[in-house]
Amino acid sequence: MRLFKFLCFVCLVVLGQYGYGQSTTLLITVPNINPLKGEIQVSVYDNEKSFLKENEEYRIYRFKVEEAKGNFVINDLPEKEYALIIYHDENDNKEIDKSIFGMPKEGYGFSRNFKPGLSRPDFEDCSILLNKDVETEIRLMY
């Protein structure tokens, strides 16, 4: 009887873990990569408080640039709301190069193709819900 109870408990724990934190597939298409060198960095934020802050990303992914139209797959994010920032690290120095005025010198973009005006975007401006497999396109601004 103890063995049966133990096995039932183990099954419930395994099934609970399976349902909680399920991963989805996020396909990001970047149609305008130029020049064909360096890497695309995808910074993933999962809340308003950390959004746009360096070293407070939920996750960071880097993909080698091979074509002018890149397709990048992320398949380990739990179901949740996220905002993405991507940039084209042309010289592969692991940081976005900026002008003396603080403007990016390398291509960058936000999820939902948000184009900032005079102010920085909010998490809500760029957020996408991953509650199923999602395909999104992000155009780089150079």
Tab-separated table of C-alpha atoms in Angstrom:
chain	number	residue	atom	x	y	z
A	1	MET	CA	0.000	0.000	0.000
A	2	ARG	CA	2.852	2.381	0.810
A	3	LEU	CA	4.434	1.678	-2.556
A	4	PHE	CA	1.134	2.459	-4.303
A	5	LYS	CA	0.784	5.776	-2.443
A	6	PHE	CA	4.376	6.653	-3.222
A	7	LEU	CA	3.920	5.893	-6.934
A	8	CYS	CA	0.720	7.989	-7.021
A	9	PHE	CA	2.578	10.867	-5.377
A	10	VAL	CA	5.443	10.625	-7.888
A	11	CYS	CA	2.984	10.578	-10.798
A	12	LEU	CA	1.197	13.676	-9.493
A	13	VAL	CA	4.488	15.539	-9.081
A	14	VAL	CA	5.623	14.613	-12.604
A	15	LEU	CA	2.278	15.583	-14.136
A	16	GLY	CA	2.277	18.851	-12.185
A	17	GLN	CA	5.745	19.722	-13.443
A	18	TYR	CA	4.732	18.898	-17.002
A	19	GLY	CA	1.788	21.301	-16.928
A	20	TYR	CA	3.656	24.091	-15.159
A	21	GLY	CA	6.133	26.169	-17.147
A	22	GLN	CA	5.527	24.539	-20.488
A	23	SER	CA	7.885	25.874	-23.134
A	24	THR	CA	6.745	27.331	-26.408
A	25	THR	CA	8.556	27.976	-29.668
A	26	LEU	CA	9.260	31.557	-30.675
A	27	LEU	CA	10.315	32.102	-34.292
A	28	ILE	CA	11.815	35.542	-34.905
A	29	THR	CA	12.249	36.631	-38.511
A	30	VAL	CA	14.579	39.555	-39.191
A	31	PRO	CA	14.122	40.443	-42.890
A	32	ASN	CA	16.682	43.220	-43.324
A	33	ILE	CA	20.098	42.241	-41.972
A	34	ASN	CA	22.897	44.231	-43.599
A	35	PRO	CA	25.876	43.713	-43.705
A	36	LEU	CA	26.133	39.931	-43.551
A	37	LYS	CA	28.546	39.694	-40.662
A	38	GLY	CA	28.541	39.518	-36.883
A	39	GLU	CA	25.673	38.260	-34.746
A	40	ILE	CA	22.096	39.103	-33.871
A	41	GLN	CA	21.517	39.425	-30.136
A	42	VAL	CA	18.031	38.871	-28.768
A	43	SER	CA	17.486	40.262	-25.265
A	44	VAL	CA	14.358	38.899	-23.601
A	45	TYR	CA	12.660	40.790	-20.766
A	46	ASP	CA	9.842	39.340	-18.702
A	47	ASN	CA	8.689	42.382	-16.698
A	48	GLU	CA	8.301	46.158	-16.758
A	49	LYS	CA	10.786	46.752	-13.952
A	50	SER	CA	13.805	45.249	-15.745
A	51	PHE	CA	12.837	46.277	-19.307
A	52	LEU	CA	15.593	48.208	-21.122
A	53	LYS	CA	18.034	47.818	-18.244
A	54	GLU	CA	21.448	46.343	-18.992
A	55	ASN	CA	22.292	43.136	-17.186
A	56	GLU	CA	18.657	42.672	-16.095
A	57	GLU	CA	17.514	40.642	-19.091
A	58	TYR	CA	15.538	37.481	-18.431
A	59	ARG	CA	17.561	35.705	-21.117
A	60	ILE	CA	19.986	36.601	-23.903
A	61	TYR	CA	20.402	34.672	-27.150
A	62	ARG	CA	23.023	35.239	-29.847
A	63	PHE	CA	22.739	33.966	-33.410
A	64	LYS	CA	25.378	34.042	-36.158
A	65	VAL	CA	24.406	36.172	-39.172
A	66	GLU	CA	24.371	34.001	-42.278
A	67	GLU	CA	21.692	35.523	-44.520
A	68	ALA	CA	20.033	38.882	-45.136
A	69	LYS	CA	16.777	37.385	-43.875
A	70	GLY	CA	17.410	35.621	-40.590
A	71	ASN	CA	15.117	33.134	-38.912
A	72	PHE	CA	15.965	32.556	-35.271
A	73	VAL	CA	14.281	29.951	-33.095
A	74	ILE	CA	13.968	30.120	-29.314
A	75	ASN	CA	12.258	27.127	-27.762
A	76	ASP	CA	13.008	27.238	-24.054
A	77	LEU	CA	10.849	30.136	-22.841
A	78	PRO	CA	7.991	29.286	-20.477
A	79	GLU	CA	4.519	30.516	-21.371
A	80	LYS	CA	4.467	34.152	-20.306
A	81	GLU	CA	4.484	37.733	-21.606
A	82	TYR	CA	7.827	39.028	-22.916
A	83	ALA	CA	9.325	42.074	-24.609
A	84	LEU	CA	12.258	41.656	-26.987
A	85	ILE	CA	15.079	43.921	-28.040
A	86	ILE	CA	17.348	42.789	-30.837
A	87	TYR	CA	20.473	44.330	-32.244
A	88	HIS	CA	22.922	43.511	-35.003
A	89	ASP	CA	26.344	43.214	-33.394
A	90	GLU	CA	28.188	43.787	-36.663
A	91	ASN	CA	31.696	43.837	-35.180
A	92	ASP	CA	30.963	41.010	-32.704
A	93	ASN	CA	32.139	43.007	-29.683
A	94	LYS	CA	29.135	41.918	-27.544
A	95	GLU	CA	27.844	45.484	-27.069
A	96	ILE	CA	25.764	47.900	-29.107
A	97	ASP	CA	27.963	50.654	-30.451
A	98	LYS	CA	26.581	54.167	-29.973
A	99	SER	CA	27.277	57.623	-31.375
A	100	ILE	CA	28.460	60.476	-29.173
A	101	PHE	CA	24.763	61.406	-28.789
A	102	GLY	CA	23.912	57.918	-27.472
A	103	MET	CA	22.116	56.739	-30.619
A	104	PRO	CA	22.813	53.158	-31.753
A	105	LYS	CA	25.276	52.870	-34.644
A	106	GLU	CA	24.269	49.250	-35.254
A	107	GLY	CA	20.849	48.006	-36.310
A	108	TYR	CA	18.311	47.454	-33.544
A	109	GLY	CA	14.629	46.682	-33.167
A	110	PHE	CA	11.862	45.962	-30.690
A	111	SER	CA	9.193	43.281	-30.622
A	112	ARG	CA	5.918	44.337	-32.260
A	113	ASN	CA	8.185	46.538	-34.448
A	114	PHE	CA	7.723	49.377	-32.007
A	115	LYS	CA	9.404	52.550	-33.272
A	116	PRO	CA	10.380	54.869	-30.437
A	117	GLY	CA	9.676	58.553	-30.871
A	118	LEU	CA	11.104	61.051	-28.439
A	119	SER	CA	10.806	58.677	-25.499
A	120	ARG	CA	11.815	55.125	-24.744
A	121	PRO	CA	9.243	52.364	-25.196
A	122	ASP	CA	7.433	50.773	-22.280
A	123	PHE	CA	7.256	47.029	-21.696
A	124	GLU	CA	3.604	47.110	-22.818
A	125	ASP	CA	4.564	48.747	-26.144
A	126	CYS	CA	6.734	45.769	-27.040
A	127	SER	CA	5.164	42.872	-25.166
A	128	ILE	CA	4.104	39.658	-26.846
A	129	LEU	CA	2.260	36.805	-25.181
A	130	LEU	CA	3.764	33.364	-25.544
A	131	ASN	CA	0.875	31.093	-24.659
A	132	LYS	CA	1.398	29.021	-27.808
A	133	ASP	CA	4.002	28.836	-30.560
A	134	VAL	CA	4.510	32.342	-31.944
A	135	GLU	CA	6.047	33.726	-35.135
A	136	THR	CA	7.060	37.383	-35.134
A	137	GLU	CA	8.956	39.668	-37.469
A	138	ILE	CA	11.267	42.372	-36.178
A	139	ARG	CA	12.718	44.853	-38.654
A	140	LEU	CA	16.047	46.389	-37.791
A	141	MET	CA	16.405	50.167	-37.739
A	142	TYR	CA	19.838	51.253	-38.963
